[in-house]
Amino acid sequence: MTYFNKFIATHLLSGFVVFSFMGLWIEHAVADDFIPKLLYVGVNTKVKNANNRIDQFLKKYGKRITVFQCKENPCGKKNKRPFRKIRVKSGTENGWIKILRKSPLVKYVIRPKDTNDRLPGDGSVVEVDDPCAKQALPFISLKYGSEVPFESLENLVKKIYQGKCDNCVQLDESSSLAKTFSIVDLNKEVIKEENFVENLALSFLMTDEKKPEWFIVVSGQYAPVPEKKGVPPTHFQEMRCQYHEQLKAYADKFQGKLQGYLENPK
């Protein structure tokens, strides 16, 4: 019995989760039981050449997804249930489940449990028990995402933040299905009650379908404002830890503002 089959059997017997390879999947469970960053993506072998095409599909998201090789390539091949082990940024796992399961190439996406397990490729390195890593990042959708030209996103983000900072919007990473923008040196943008330097990151992720959808991951960092002018801030911390509620509220507000620009571009 392979590791993956043991994993399935354990959950069926434990009573926590019941699912089949016919399309049921895990989204809700005790967060402490999940391995941070790790997802199993099952291949829908009913789709023509899906086992070859799925690797190209995952590559379209750039560095946001890392695929790990199993001893048997692909994973689960001997049992004719091929899947991929992938790593994503902590806090975005459930968001990726929603995105990837929309592809016809994907049969299921699950988060494996067992916090003592090691991530593939890490050797003897065990994931650090960081409570912040278990806090999910805000994950919002874009209603008219399929109508948004990919190349126009940068201008759209700059339009939203113009006047808040000077040339502070940067395109950090771009691939065929994703773009990530950073907005730096903001103040009281998310955390109104404190005087912090705030840096935001907005990742636009598109589904690979005939009618694509946009999803956006909102993350941010904050640091004390330096006492001396011209000195760069240090000791940045993740907003999703102490200021998770503020970040979530800001993401909802950003979604509404972005929707407004799309409906009234002028």
mmCIF file of C-alpha atoms in Angstrom:
data_model
loop_
_atom_site.group_PDB
_atom_site.id
_atom_site.type_symbol
_atom_site.label_atom_id
_atom_site.label_comp_id
_atom_site.label_asym_id
_atom_site.label_seq_id
_atom_site.Cartn_x
_atom_site.Cartn_y
_atom_site.Cartn_z
ATOM 1 C CA MET A 1 0.000 0.000 0.000
ATOM 2 C CA THR A 2 1.399 3.378 -0.999
ATOM 3 C CA TYR A 3 1.690 6.359 1.331
ATOM 4 C CA PHE A 4 -1.218 8.049 -0.411
ATOM 5 C CA ASN A 5 -3.492 4.999 -0.026
ATOM 6 C CA LYS A 6 -2.553 4.764 3.661
ATOM 7 C CA PHE A 7 -3.433 8.442 3.956
ATOM 8 C CA ILE A 8 -6.886 7.848 2.467
ATOM 9 C CA ALA A 9 -7.530 4.745 4.558
ATOM 10 C CA THR A 10 -6.584 6.516 7.785
ATOM 11 C CA HIS A 11 -9.094 9.293 7.185
ATOM 12 C CA LEU A 12 -11.887 6.948 6.197
ATOM 13 C CA LEU A 13 -11.408 4.927 9.393
ATOM 14 C CA SER A 14 -11.004 7.932 11.640
ATOM 15 C CA GLY A 15 -14.394 9.317 10.720
ATOM 16 C CA PHE A 16 -13.135 12.853 10.198
ATOM 17 C CA VAL A 17 -13.405 12.816 6.409
ATOM 18 C CA VAL A 18 -15.177 10.644 3.875
ATOM 19 C CA PHE A 19 -14.563 11.160 0.219
ATOM 20 C CA SER A 20 -14.020 9.262 -2.996
ATOM 21 C CA PHE A 21 -11.974 9.822 -6.093
ATOM 22 C CA MET A 22 -15.187 10.653 -7.932
ATOM 23 C CA GLY A 23 -15.014 14.326 -7.097
ATOM 24 C CA LEU A 24 -15.487 14.816 -3.378
ATOM 25 C CA TRP A 25 -12.760 16.865 -1.687
ATOM 26 C CA ILE A 26 -11.646 18.292 1.648
ATOM 27 C CA GLU A 27 -11.911 21.951 2.483
ATOM 28 C CA HIS A 28 -12.928 22.168 6.127
ATOM 29 C CA ALA A 29 -11.162 20.470 9.023
ATOM 30 C CA VAL A 30 -9.079 21.355 12.040
ATOM 31 C CA ALA A 31 -6.304 23.594 10.714
ATOM 32 C CA ASP A 32 -3.767 22.232 13.178
ATOM 33 C CA ASP A 33 -3.983 18.802 11.523
ATOM 34 C CA PHE A 34 -2.859 19.989 8.103
ATOM 35 C CA ILE A 35 0.676 20.104 6.749
ATOM 36 C CA PRO A 36 1.313 23.764 5.915
ATOM 37 C CA LYS A 37 1.851 24.601 2.242
ATOM 38 C CA LEU A 38 1.249 21.048 0.956
ATOM 39 C CA LEU A 39 -1.543 19.988 -1.411
ATOM 40 C CA TYR A 40 -2.313 16.789 -3.314
ATOM 41 C CA VAL A 41 -3.751 17.392 -6.794
ATOM 42 C CA GLY A 42 -5.428 14.379 -8.387
ATOM 43 C CA VAL A 43 -5.353 13.967 -12.172
ATOM 44 C CA ASN A 44 -8.647 13.512 -14.005
ATOM 45 C CA THR A 45 -7.619 10.609 -16.225
ATOM 46 C CA LYS A 46 -10.959 10.767 -18.055
ATOM 47 C CA VAL A 47 -9.673 13.885 -19.833
ATOM 48 C CA LYS A 48 -7.498 13.148 -22.859
ATOM 49 C CA ASN A 49 -3.760 13.373 -22.074
ATOM 50 C CA ALA A 50 -4.545 14.978 -18.713
ATOM 51 C CA ASN A 51 -1.582 13.312 -17.008
ATOM 52 C CA ASN A 52 0.803 15.060 -19.417
ATOM 53 C CA ARG A 53 -1.101 18.317 -19.653
ATOM 54 C CA ILE A 54 -1.481 18.920 -15.921
ATOM 55 C CA ASP A 55 2.222 19.663 -15.445
ATOM 56 C CA GLN A 56 2.086 22.351 -18.111
ATOM 57 C CA PHE A 57 -1.061 23.713 -16.485
ATOM 58 C CA LEU A 58 0.601 24.029 -13.062
ATOM 59 C CA LYS A 59 3.636 25.738 -14.613
ATOM 60 C CA LYS A 60 1.385 28.537 -15.850
ATOM 61 C CA TYR A 61 1.190 29.820 -12.260
ATOM 62 C CA GLY A 62 4.943 30.413 -12.149
ATOM 63 C CA LYS A 63 6.837 30.249 -8.861
ATOM 64 C CA ARG A 64 3.635 30.313 -6.833
ATOM 65 C CA ILE A 65 3.442 26.514 -7.215
ATOM 66 C CA THR A 66 6.296 24.042 -6.720
ATOM 67 C CA VAL A 67 5.737 20.464 -7.911
ATOM 68 C CA PHE A 68 7.565 17.662 -6.077
ATOM 69 C CA GLN A 69 8.499 14.370 -7.688
ATOM 70 C CA CYS A 70 7.603 11.069 -6.036
ATOM 71 C CA LYS A 71 9.658 7.855 -6.213
ATOM 72 C CA GLU A 72 7.100 6.638 -8.699
ATOM 73 C CA ASN A 73 6.568 9.246 -11.366
ATOM 74 C CA PRO A 74 3.879 10.474 -11.373
ATOM 75 C CA CYS A 75 2.731 9.910 -7.811
ATOM 76 C CA GLY A 76 0.186 7.103 -7.585
ATOM 77 C CA LYS A 77 1.055 5.758 -11.051
ATOM 78 C CA LYS A 78 1.248 2.113 -9.951
ATOM 79 C CA ASN A 79 -2.314 2.257 -8.693
ATOM 80 C CA LYS A 80 -3.424 4.181 -11.783
ATOM 81 C CA ARG A 81 -4.497 7.085 -9.603
ATOM 82 C CA PRO A 82 -1.920 9.711 -10.591
ATOM 83 C CA PHE A 83 -1.634 12.881 -8.534
ATOM 84 C CA ARG A 84 0.843 15.704 -7.897
ATOM 85 C CA LYS A 85 2.313 16.912 -4.636
ATOM 86 C CA ILE A 86 2.648 20.671 -4.724
ATOM 87 C CA ARG A 87 3.817 23.417 -2.389
ATOM 88 C CA VAL A 88 2.077 26.804 -2.194
ATOM 89 C CA LYS A 89 2.489 29.800 0.100
ATOM 90 C CA SER A 90 1.208 29.190 3.618
ATOM 91 C CA GLY A 91 -2.146 30.783 4.183
ATOM 92 C CA THR A 92 -3.225 30.311 0.557
ATOM 93 C CA GLU A 93 -3.923 26.568 0.623
ATOM 94 C CA ASN A 94 -7.727 26.741 0.671
ATOM 95 C CA GLY A 95 -7.670 29.430 -1.998
ATOM 96 C CA TRP A 96 -5.655 27.196 -4.314
ATOM 97 C CA ILE A 97 -8.121 24.381 -3.703
ATOM 98 C CA LYS A 98 -10.914 26.603 -5.048
ATOM 99 C CA ILE A 99 -8.862 27.576 -8.102
ATOM 100 C CA LEU A 100 -7.362 24.231 -9.101
ATOM 101 C CA ARG A 101 -10.541 22.204 -8.713
ATOM 102 C CA LYS A 102 -12.131 24.318 -11.456
ATOM 103 C CA SER A 103 -9.779 22.862 -14.066
ATOM 104 C CA PRO A 104 -11.136 19.880 -16.047
ATOM 105 C CA LEU A 105 -7.658 18.342 -15.722
ATOM 106 C CA VAL A 106 -8.035 18.108 -11.940
ATOM 107 C CA LYS A 107 -10.059 15.385 -10.242
ATOM 108 C CA TYR A 108 -9.647 16.538 -6.636
ATOM 109 C CA VAL A 109 -7.468 18.767 -4.457
ATOM 110 C CA ILE A 110 -6.881 17.929 -0.792
ATOM 111 C CA ARG A 111 -4.783 19.091 2.134
ATOM 112 C CA PRO A 112 -3.017 16.079 3.709
ATOM 113 C CA LYS A 113 -3.090 15.785 7.482
ATOM 114 C CA ASP A 114 -0.326 14.757 9.909
ATOM 115 C CA THR A 115 1.652 17.713 11.246
ATOM 116 C CA ASN A 116 4.699 15.563 11.920
ATOM 117 C CA ASP A 117 5.207 14.768 8.250
ATOM 118 C CA ARG A 118 7.936 16.492 6.236
ATOM 119 C CA LEU A 119 7.431 18.314 3.003
ATOM 120 C CA PRO A 120 8.830 16.516 -0.055
ATOM 121 C CA GLY A 121 12.242 17.834 -1.004
ATOM 122 C CA ASP A 122 12.989 19.248 2.433
ATOM 123 C CA GLY A 123 15.100 16.300 3.586
ATOM 124 C CA SER A 124 15.357 16.409 7.353
ATOM 125 C CA VAL A 125 13.896 19.899 7.664
ATOM 126 C CA VAL A 126 10.562 19.930 9.477
ATOM 127 C CA GLU A 127 8.098 22.758 9.039
ATOM 128 C CA VAL A 128 8.368 25.271 11.878
ATOM 129 C CA ASP A 129 5.332 25.320 14.155
ATOM 130 C CA ASP A 130 4.313 28.873 13.358
ATOM 131 C CA PRO A 131 0.757 29.795 14.465
ATOM 132 C CA CYS A 132 0.780 32.574 11.893
ATOM 133 C CA ALA A 133 1.291 30.064 9.061
ATOM 134 C CA LYS A 134 -2.089 28.529 9.917
ATOM 135 C CA GLN A 135 -3.911 31.835 9.475
ATOM 136 C CA ALA A 136 -5.478 31.971 6.027
ATOM 137 C CA LEU A 137 -4.876 34.998 3.825
ATOM 138 C CA PRO A 138 -7.898 36.859 2.416
ATOM 139 C CA PHE A 139 -8.992 35.294 -0.865
ATOM 140 C CA ILE A 140 -11.466 37.244 -2.979
ATOM 141 C CA SER A 141 -13.050 36.789 -6.401
ATOM 142 C CA LEU A 142 -13.465 39.148 -9.321
ATOM 143 C CA LYS A 143 -16.963 38.979 -10.780
ATOM 144 C CA TYR A 144 -16.025 40.043 -14.296
ATOM 145 C CA GLY A 145 -12.563 38.540 -14.301
ATOM 146 C CA SER A 146 -12.924 36.944 -17.732
ATOM 147 C CA GLU A 147 -13.492 40.367 -19.276
ATOM 148 C CA VAL A 148 -10.370 41.948 -17.781
ATOM 149 C CA PRO A 149 -7.464 42.064 -20.270
ATOM 150 C CA PHE A 150 -4.436 40.471 -18.629
ATOM 151 C CA GLU A 151 -2.146 43.297 -19.678
ATOM 152 C CA SER A 152 -4.455 45.962 -18.224
ATOM 153 C CA LEU A 153 -4.207 44.789 -14.634
ATOM 154 C CA GLU A 154 -1.123 46.867 -13.852
ATOM 155 C CA ASN A 155 -2.796 50.085 -14.949
ATOM 156 C CA LEU A 156 -5.892 49.137 -12.981
ATOM 157 C CA VAL A 157 -3.922 48.583 -9.760
ATOM 158 C CA LYS A 158 -1.983 51.826 -10.281
ATOM 159 C CA LYS A 159 -5.244 53.700 -10.792
ATOM 160 C CA ILE A 160 -6.554 52.467 -7.447
ATOM 161 C CA TYR A 161 -3.415 53.460 -5.543
ATOM 162 C CA GLN A 162 -2.556 56.675 -7.343
ATOM 163 C CA GLY A 163 -2.360 59.501 -4.843
ATOM 164 C CA LYS A 164 -1.550 57.174 -1.965
ATOM 165 C CA CYS A 165 2.151 56.846 -2.788
ATOM 166 C CA ASP A 166 4.739 57.862 -5.396
ATOM 167 C CA ASN A 167 5.435 55.171 -8.018
ATOM 168 C CA CYS A 168 4.909 52.533 -5.362
ATOM 169 C CA VAL A 169 3.180 49.881 -7.510
ATOM 170 C CA GLN A 170 5.515 47.223 -8.888
ATOM 171 C CA LEU A 171 4.855 44.082 -10.938
ATOM 172 C CA ASP A 172 6.811 41.484 -8.968
ATOM 173 C CA GLU A 173 6.038 38.331 -10.923
ATOM 174 C CA SER A 174 4.071 37.544 -14.062
ATOM 175 C CA SER A 175 3.144 34.251 -15.709
ATOM 176 C CA SER A 176 0.441 33.196 -18.135
ATOM 177 C CA LEU A 177 -2.165 32.610 -15.403
ATOM 178 C CA ALA A 178 -0.982 34.908 -12.611
ATOM 179 C CA LYS A 179 0.351 38.343 -11.764
ATOM 180 C CA THR A 180 1.612 39.631 -8.408
ATOM 181 C CA PHE A 181 1.853 43.327 -7.587
ATOM 182 C CA SER A 182 3.536 44.951 -4.601
ATOM 183 C CA ILE A 183 2.448 48.300 -3.185
ATOM 184 C CA VAL A 184 5.015 49.725 -0.765
ATOM 185 C CA ASP A 185 5.420 52.585 1.719
ATOM 186 C CA LEU A 186 1.750 52.987 2.543
ATOM 187 C CA ASN A 187 0.536 54.423 5.858
ATOM 188 C CA LYS A 188 -2.724 53.710 7.691
ATOM 189 C CA GLU A 189 -4.015 51.932 4.612
ATOM 190 C CA VAL A 190 -4.952 48.702 6.383
ATOM 191 C CA ILE A 191 -4.128 49.285 10.046
ATOM 192 C CA LYS A 192 -5.815 52.598 10.760
ATOM 193 C CA GLU A 193 -5.191 52.679 14.501
ATOM 194 C CA GLU A 194 -1.377 52.452 14.330
ATOM 195 C CA ASN A 195 1.332 54.476 12.611
ATOM 196 C CA PHE A 196 3.055 51.786 10.556
ATOM 197 C CA VAL A 197 4.827 51.534 7.223
ATOM 198 C CA GLU A 198 2.689 49.075 5.248
ATOM 199 C CA ASN A 199 3.589 46.947 2.227
ATOM 200 C CA LEU A 200 0.875 45.064 0.349
ATOM 201 C CA ALA A 201 1.017 42.195 -2.152
ATOM 202 C CA LEU A 202 -1.852 41.450 -4.528
ATOM 203 C CA SER A 203 -1.753 38.171 -6.460
ATOM 204 C CA PHE A 204 -4.219 37.881 -9.344
ATOM 205 C CA LEU A 205 -4.808 34.208 -10.203
ATOM 206 C CA MET A 206 -6.854 33.066 -13.187
ATOM 207 C CA THR A 207 -8.550 29.723 -13.745
ATOM 208 C CA ASP A 208 -7.708 27.869 -16.935
ATOM 209 C CA GLU A 209 -11.143 27.480 -18.505
ATOM 210 C CA LYS A 210 -13.029 28.631 -21.575
ATOM 211 C CA LYS A 211 -14.748 31.126 -19.268
ATOM 212 C CA PRO A 212 -11.910 32.098 -16.911
ATOM 213 C CA GLU A 213 -12.394 33.580 -13.471
ATOM 214 C CA TRP A 214 -10.091 35.837 -11.469
ATOM 215 C CA PHE A 215 -9.202 35.308 -7.823
ATOM 216 C CA ILE A 216 -7.043 37.615 -5.722
ATOM 217 C CA VAL A 217 -4.881 36.820 -2.692
ATOM 218 C CA VAL A 218 -4.302 39.843 -0.456
ATOM 219 C CA SER A 219 -1.303 39.844 1.883
ATOM 220 C CA GLY A 220 0.668 42.524 3.667
ATOM 221 C CA GLN A 221 3.463 43.408 6.063
ATOM 222 C CA TYR A 222 3.944 46.216 8.541
ATOM 223 C CA ALA A 223 6.824 47.801 10.442
ATOM 224 C CA PRO A 224 7.272 50.762 12.827
ATOM 225 C CA VAL A 225 7.870 54.099 11.133
ATOM 226 C CA PRO A 226 11.617 54.930 11.468
ATOM 227 C CA GLU A 227 12.436 57.771 13.839
ATOM 228 C CA LYS A 228 14.769 59.384 11.281
ATOM 229 C CA LYS A 229 13.655 60.421 7.814
ATOM 230 C CA GLY A 230 15.357 58.639 4.942
ATOM 231 C CA VAL A 231 16.025 55.520 7.000
ATOM 232 C CA PRO A 232 14.300 52.404 5.560
ATOM 233 C CA PRO A 233 11.946 50.552 7.929
ATOM 234 C CA THR A 234 13.025 47.212 9.378
ATOM 235 C CA HIS A 235 11.488 44.303 11.293
ATOM 236 C CA PHE A 236 8.472 43.817 9.037
ATOM 237 C CA GLN A 237 5.813 41.417 10.315
ATOM 238 C CA GLU A 238 2.931 39.671 8.576
ATOM 239 C CA MET A 239 -0.428 41.417 8.881
ATOM 240 C CA ARG A 240 -2.331 38.127 8.872
ATOM 241 C CA CYS A 241 -1.087 37.357 12.385
ATOM 242 C CA GLN A 242 -2.026 40.168 14.762
ATOM 243 C CA TYR A 243 -4.063 42.200 12.268
ATOM 244 C CA HIS A 244 -5.942 39.474 10.423
ATOM 245 C CA GLU A 245 -9.374 41.065 10.875
ATOM 246 C CA GLN A 246 -8.141 44.399 9.518
ATOM 247 C CA LEU A 247 -6.563 42.681 6.512
ATOM 248 C CA LYS A 248 -9.775 40.766 5.789
ATOM 249 C CA ALA A 249 -11.862 43.940 6.028
ATOM 250 C CA TYR A 250 -9.423 45.722 3.716
ATOM 251 C CA ALA A 251 -9.594 42.879 1.175
ATOM 252 C CA ASP A 252 -13.392 43.135 1.111
ATOM 253 C CA LYS A 253 -13.138 46.911 0.610
ATOM 254 C CA PHE A 254 -10.546 46.445 -2.149
ATOM 255 C CA GLN A 255 -12.814 43.942 -3.890
ATOM 256 C CA GLY A 256 -15.645 46.475 -3.942
ATOM 257 C CA LYS A 257 -13.386 49.248 -5.218
ATOM 258 C CA LEU A 258 -11.952 47.034 -7.951
ATOM 259 C CA GLN A 259 -15.433 45.936 -8.966
ATOM 260 C CA GLY A 260 -16.448 49.568 -9.197
ATOM 261 C CA TYR A 261 -13.573 50.376 -11.560
ATOM 262 C CA LEU A 262 -14.509 47.452 -13.781
ATOM 263 C CA GLU A 263 -18.149 48.473 -14.011
ATOM 264 C CA ASN A 264 -17.346 52.172 -14.497
ATOM 265 C CA PRO A 265 -13.856 52.313 -16.071
ATOM 266 C CA LYS A 266 -14.124 56.041 -16.729
#
